[in-house]
CSV table of C-alpha atoms in Angstrom, one decimal:
chain,number,residue,atom,x,y,z
A,13,MET,CA,193.3,227.1,-8.2
A,14,GLN,CA,194.0,226.0,-4.7
A,15,VAL,CA,193.2,228.8,-2.1
A,16,ILE,CA,194.0,227.1,1.2
A,17,SER,CA,196.9,224.4,1.4
A,18,ALA,CA,198.4,223.0,4.5
A,19,SER,CA,201.9,223.9,3.1
A,20,ARG,CA,201.2,227.7,4.4
A,21,SER,CA,201.1,227.3,8.2
A,22,GLU,CA,199.0,230.5,8.6
A,23,TRP,CA,195.8,228.4,7.2
A,24,ILE,CA,196.2,225.6,9.7
A,25,SER,CA,195.0,227.5,13.0
A,26,PRO,CA,192.2,229.2,11.7
A,27,PHE,CA,190.6,226.2,10.3
A,28,THR,CA,191.7,223.4,12.7
A,29,GLY,CA,192.4,225.3,16.0
A,30,LEU,CA,195.9,223.1,16.2
A,31,GLU,CA,199.2,224.6,16.2
A,32,PRO,CA,201.3,223.9,13.1
A,33,GLY,CA,203.2,221.3,15.0
A,34,GLN,CA,200.1,219.5,16.6
A,35,PHE,CA,198.6,219.3,12.8
A,36,ARG,CA,201.6,217.6,11.8
A,37,LYS,CA,201.6,215.1,14.6
A,38,LEU,CA,197.9,214.5,13.6
A,39,VAL,CA,198.9,213.9,9.7
A,40,ARG,CA,201.3,211.2,11.0
A,41,VAL,CA,198.6,209.7,13.0
A,42,VAL,CA,196.2,209.5,9.9
A,43,ALA,CA,199.0,207.9,7.8
A,44,GLU,CA,199.6,205.3,10.1
A,45,ARG,CA,196.0,204.5,10.1
A,46,GLY,CA,196.1,203.9,6.4
A,47,GLY,CA,195.5,207.5,5.2
A,48,GLU,CA,198.4,207.2,2.2
A,49,GLU,CA,197.0,203.8,1.3
A,50,ILE,CA,193.4,204.8,0.4
A,51,ALA,CA,192.8,205.6,-3.4
A,52,ASP,CA,190.6,208.4,-4.7
A,53,GLY,CA,187.6,205.9,-5.4
A,54,ARG,CA,189.0,203.4,-7.9
A,55,PRO,CA,192.2,201.3,-7.5
A,56,GLY,CA,195.3,203.0,-8.7
A,57,ARG,CA,193.7,206.5,-8.8
A,58,GLN,CA,195.8,209.3,-7.2
A,59,TRP,CA,194.4,212.1,-5.0
A,60,ARG,CA,194.8,215.5,-6.3
A,61,LEU,CA,195.6,216.7,-2.9
A,62,ASP,CA,198.2,215.1,-0.6
A,63,LEU,CA,197.4,214.0,2.8
A,64,PRO,CA,198.2,216.9,4.7
A,65,ASP,CA,195.5,219.0,2.8
A,66,ARG,CA,192.8,216.2,2.9
A,67,VAL,CA,193.0,216.3,6.6
A,68,LEU,CA,193.1,220.2,6.6
A,69,LEU,CA,190.1,219.8,4.1
A,70,VAL,CA,188.0,217.7,6.8
A,71,ALA,CA,189.0,220.0,9.7
A,72,THR,CA,187.8,222.7,7.7
A,73,TYR,CA,184.6,221.3,6.8
A,74,TRP,CA,183.8,220.4,10.3
A,75,ARG,CA,184.8,223.9,11.7
A,76,THR,CA,183.0,226.0,9.2
A,77,ASN,CA,180.1,223.9,8.1
A,78,LEU,CA,180.5,224.9,4.5
A,79,THR,CA,178.7,223.2,1.7
A,80,MET,CA,180.5,220.8,-0.7
A,81,ARG,CA,180.2,223.2,-3.4
A,82,GLN,CA,181.8,226.1,-1.2
A,83,ILE,CA,184.5,224.0,0.1
A,84,GLY,CA,185.9,222.1,-2.9
A,85,PRO,CA,186.8,225.1,-4.8
A,86,LEU,CA,188.9,226.3,-1.7
A,87,PHE,CA,191.2,223.2,-2.2
A,88,GLY,CA,190.9,223.3,-5.8
A,89,VAL,CA,188.9,220.1,-6.2
A,90,SER,CA,185.4,219.3,-7.5
A,91,HIS,CA,182.6,219.1,-4.8
A,92,SER,CA,182.4,215.5,-5.2
A,93,ALA,CA,186.3,215.1,-4.5
A,94,ALA,CA,185.8,216.9,-1.3
A,95,HIS,CA,183.0,214.4,-0.4
A,96,ARG,CA,185.0,211.6,-0.9
A,97,VAL,CA,188.0,213.1,1.0
A,98,ILE,CA,185.5,213.7,3.9
A,99,ASP,CA,184.2,210.0,3.5
A,100,THR,CA,187.6,208.4,3.6
A,101,ILE,CA,189.3,210.6,6.2
A,102,GLY,CA,186.9,211.6,8.6
A,103,PRO,CA,186.8,208.1,10.1
A,104,LEU,CA,190.8,208.2,10.3
A,105,LEU,CA,190.6,211.2,12.7
A,106,ALA,CA,188.3,209.5,15.2
A,107,LEU,CA,189.2,209.4,19.0
A,108,ALA,CA,191.6,206.3,19.6
A,109,PRO,CA,190.1,204.0,22.5
A,110,VAL,CA,191.3,204.3,26.0
A,111,ARG,CA,194.0,201.5,26.6
A,112,ARG,CA,195.0,202.4,30.0
A,113,ARG,CA,193.1,204.3,32.8
A,114,ARG,CA,194.1,205.5,36.4
A,115,ILE,CA,192.4,203.5,38.9
A,116,ASP,CA,190.8,206.5,40.8
A,117,GLN,CA,189.6,208.1,37.2
A,118,VAL,CA,186.2,209.6,37.4
A,119,ALA,CA,184.2,210.3,34.3
A,120,ILE,CA,181.5,212.8,33.8
A,121,VAL,CA,178.8,212.4,31.3
A,122,ASP,CA,176.4,214.3,29.4
A,123,GLY,CA,174.2,214.4,26.3
A,124,THR,CA,174.0,217.0,23.7
A,125,LEU,CA,171.4,217.6,21.1
A,126,VAL,CA,173.0,217.8,17.3
A,127,PRO,CA,170.2,219.3,14.9
A,128,THR,CA,170.4,216.5,12.4
A,129,ARG,CA,168.8,216.7,8.7
A,130,ASP,CA,168.5,212.8,8.0
A,131,ARG,CA,165.2,212.2,9.3
A,132,ARG,CA,166.0,208.4,9.2
A,133,LEU,CA,167.6,209.0,12.7
A,134,ALA,CA,166.9,212.4,14.1
A,135,ALA,CA,163.7,213.1,15.9
A,136,PRO,CA,161.7,216.2,16.9
A,137,SER,CA,163.3,217.4,20.3
A,138,LYS,CA,163.3,219.9,23.0
A,139,ASN,CA,165.1,222.2,21.0
A,140,TYR,CA,162.2,222.4,18.4
A,141,ARG,CA,164.4,220.7,15.8
A,142,TYR,CA,165.1,217.4,14.4
A,143,SER,CA,167.9,216.3,16.3
A,144,THR,CA,170.0,213.3,17.3
A,145,ASN,CA,171.3,212.8,21.0
A,146,VAL,CA,175.2,212.4,21.2
A,147,GLN,CA,176.7,211.0,24.7
A,148,VAL,CA,179.9,212.5,25.6
A,149,ALA,CA,182.2,211.4,28.6
A,150,ILE,CA,185.3,213.1,30.0
A,151,ASP,CA,187.9,212.4,32.5
A,152,ALA,CA,186.9,214.7,35.4
A,153,ASP,CA,190.6,215.9,36.4
A,154,THR,CA,191.9,216.3,32.7
A,155,ARG,CA,188.9,217.0,30.9
A,156,LEU,CA,189.6,215.2,27.9
A,157,VAL,CA,187.1,213.4,26.0
A,158,ILE,CA,187.4,209.7,26.9
A,159,ALA,CA,184.4,208.3,24.8
A,160,THR,CA,181.5,209.3,22.4
A,161,GLY,CA,178.2,207.4,22.3
A,162,ASP,CA,176.3,206.2,19.1
A,163,PRO,CA,174.0,209.1,18.0
A,164,LEU,CA,170.2,208.0,19.1
A,165,PRO,CA,166.9,210.1,18.1
A,166,GLY,CA,166.7,213.4,19.7
A,167,ASN,CA,163.6,212.6,21.5
A,168,ARG,CA,165.5,210.0,23.7
A,169,ASN,CA,166.1,210.9,27.3
A,170,ASP,CA,169.4,210.9,28.8
A,171,CYS,CA,168.7,207.8,31.0
A,172,THR,CA,168.1,205.7,28.3
A,173,ALA,CA,170.6,206.9,25.5
A,174,TYR,CA,173.3,206.4,28.3
A,175,ARG,CA,172.5,202.7,27.9
A,176,ASP,CA,171.6,202.5,24.3
A,177,SER,CA,174.5,204.3,23.1
A,178,GLY,CA,176.8,202.1,24.3
A,179,ILE,CA,178.7,204.4,26.3
A,180,ALA,CA,177.5,202.9,29.8
A,181,ALA,CA,179.4,199.8,28.5
A,182,THR,CA,182.6,201.6,27.5
A,183,LEU,CA,182.5,203.4,31.2
A,184,ALA,CA,181.8,200.1,32.8
A,185,GLY,CA,184.1,199.7,36.2
A,186,ARG,CA,184.7,203.4,36.7
A,187,PRO,CA,182.8,206.2,38.8
A,188,VAL,CA,180.5,208.0,36.6
A,189,MET,CA,179.1,211.3,37.3
A,190,ALA,CA,176.0,213.1,35.5
A,191,ASP,CA,172.8,215.3,36.2
A,192,GLY,CA,169.6,214.4,37.5
A,193,GLY,CA,168.6,212.9,34.3
A,194,TYR,CA,170.4,209.8,34.5
A,195,GLN,CA,167.7,208.1,36.5
A,196,GLY,CA,167.7,204.2,36.6
A,197,ASN,CA,171.4,204.0,35.9
A,198,PRO,CA,173.0,202.6,39.5
A,199,GLY,CA,176.3,203.0,38.8
A,200,VAL,CA,175.8,207.0,38.0
A,201,ILE,CA,176.6,209.7,40.6
A,202,MET,CA,173.7,211.9,40.7
A,203,PRO,CA,172.8,215.0,42.8
A,204,PHE,CA,170.3,214.5,45.7
A,205,ARG,CA,166.5,215.0,44.3
A,206,LYS,CA,164.3,217.3,46.0
A,207,ARG,CA,162.0,215.6,48.4
A,208,ARG,CA,158.4,214.7,47.2
A,209,ASP,CA,157.1,215.9,50.8
A,210,GLY,CA,158.6,219.3,49.7
A,211,GLN,CA,161.0,219.4,52.9
A,212,PRO,CA,164.1,220.9,52.0
A,213,LEU,CA,167.3,218.9,51.8
A,214,ALA,CA,169.7,218.5,54.8
A,215,ASP,CA,172.5,221.2,54.7
A,216,TRP,CA,175.1,218.3,54.0
A,217,GLN,CA,173.2,217.5,51.0
A,218,GLU,CA,173.1,220.8,49.7
A,219,ASP,CA,176.8,221.2,50.2
A,220,LEU,CA,177.4,217.8,47.9
A,221,ASN,CA,175.0,219.1,45.3
A,222,ALA,CA,177.1,222.2,45.1
A,223,GLY,CA,180.3,220.5,44.6
A,224,HIS,CA,178.7,218.2,42.2
A,225,ARG,CA,177.3,220.8,40.2
A,226,LYS,CA,180.8,222.6,39.9
A,227,VAL,CA,182.6,219.4,39.0
A,228,ARG,CA,179.8,218.5,36.5
A,229,ALA,CA,180.0,221.7,34.7
A,230,ARG,CA,183.4,220.7,33.1
A,231,VAL,CA,181.5,218.2,30.7
A,232,GLU,CA,179.1,221.2,29.8
A,233,HIS,CA,182.3,223.5,29.0
A,234,THR,CA,183.8,220.6,26.9
A,235,LEU,CA,180.3,220.0,24.8
A,236,ALA,CA,180.5,224.2,24.3
A,237,ARG,CA,184.4,223.7,23.0
A,238,MET,CA,183.5,221.1,20.5
A,239,LYS,CA,180.7,222.7,19.1
A,240,VAL,CA,183.2,225.4,17.9
A,241,PHE,CA,183.1,223.1,15.2
A,242,LYS,CA,179.7,224.5,13.6
A,243,ILE,CA,178.9,220.9,11.9
A,244,LEU,CA,177.6,220.0,15.3
A,245,ARG,CA,175.0,222.9,15.2
A,246,ASP,CA,173.8,221.9,11.8
A,247,TYR,CA,174.7,218.3,10.6
A,248,ARG,CA,173.8,218.0,6.9
A,249,ARG,CA,175.6,214.5,6.1
A,250,ALA,CA,173.9,211.2,6.4
A,251,ALA,CA,173.3,210.5,10.2
A,252,HIS,CA,175.1,207.0,10.1
A,253,THR,CA,178.4,209.4,9.6
A,254,LEU,CA,177.8,211.3,12.6
A,255,ASN,CA,179.4,208.8,14.9
A,256,ASP,CA,182.6,209.2,13.2
A,257,THR,CA,182.4,213.1,13.1
A,258,ALA,CA,181.6,213.5,16.7
A,259,SER,CA,184.4,210.9,17.8
A,260,GLY,CA,186.8,212.9,15.3
A,261,ILE,CA,186.0,216.5,16.9
A,262,ALA,CA,186.3,215.2,20.3
A,263,ASN,CA,189.9,213.7,19.0
A,264,LEU,CA,190.7,217.4,17.8
A,265,HIS,CA,189.3,218.9,20.9
A,266,ASN,CA,191.6,216.9,23.0
A,267,ILE,CA,194.9,217.5,21.0
A,268,ILE,CA,194.2,221.4,21.2
A,269,LEU,CA,193.4,221.3,24.9
A,270,ILE,CA,196.8,219.2,25.7
A,271,GLY,CA,198.7,222.2,24.0
């Protein structure tokens, strides 16, 4: 027996954070990306769930981080069917590439550690867990996520993860703000560092640092909102799927923020 269904609008907001109208638009986007054409593992085999319920299942999984054996019965399907839904619909929720940008658009980038159980990619990190480093960039004005990088082992510093994750290439040609951990990346705007001789910074440098911190905090707020989706607090799936998951959650964050 199916317990949760997208046909009942009261289930949508608690498990996706989206309003019913926003959710319907998201389902249409997934349909345009081929969601209706995907068969259930075999040619000609139909899904037991319709497309809105499959999208809701994925969003519910990301937001609650329930196991497959827990989430399957909520939607009236087996745990293996829930796996297949997440594998096929998850990538279709990914953030669309930004085709146009303002000339004066400033990006803010920061990395976050995602505890990941797949040790083929995860590594011991400063959070004392096996984690991956995920780079996230937002528009400084709108606070919308504009790009996510490929996950890297959690022991990689942000200065190298910025380049190796591919997000540096994505942000090429625009001003990028970051914290002091992005040394060695000439195109990144960072705060002034304390002098090695122990002398204090000039007043104008302290003022610029204060303004820099105030603006850069926006990306930290974004990361906190993305981690409302609890799957980013304990990632149990294969590490190669984390890229699509992080991008999909960024997309949901943007839809929620737009209102």
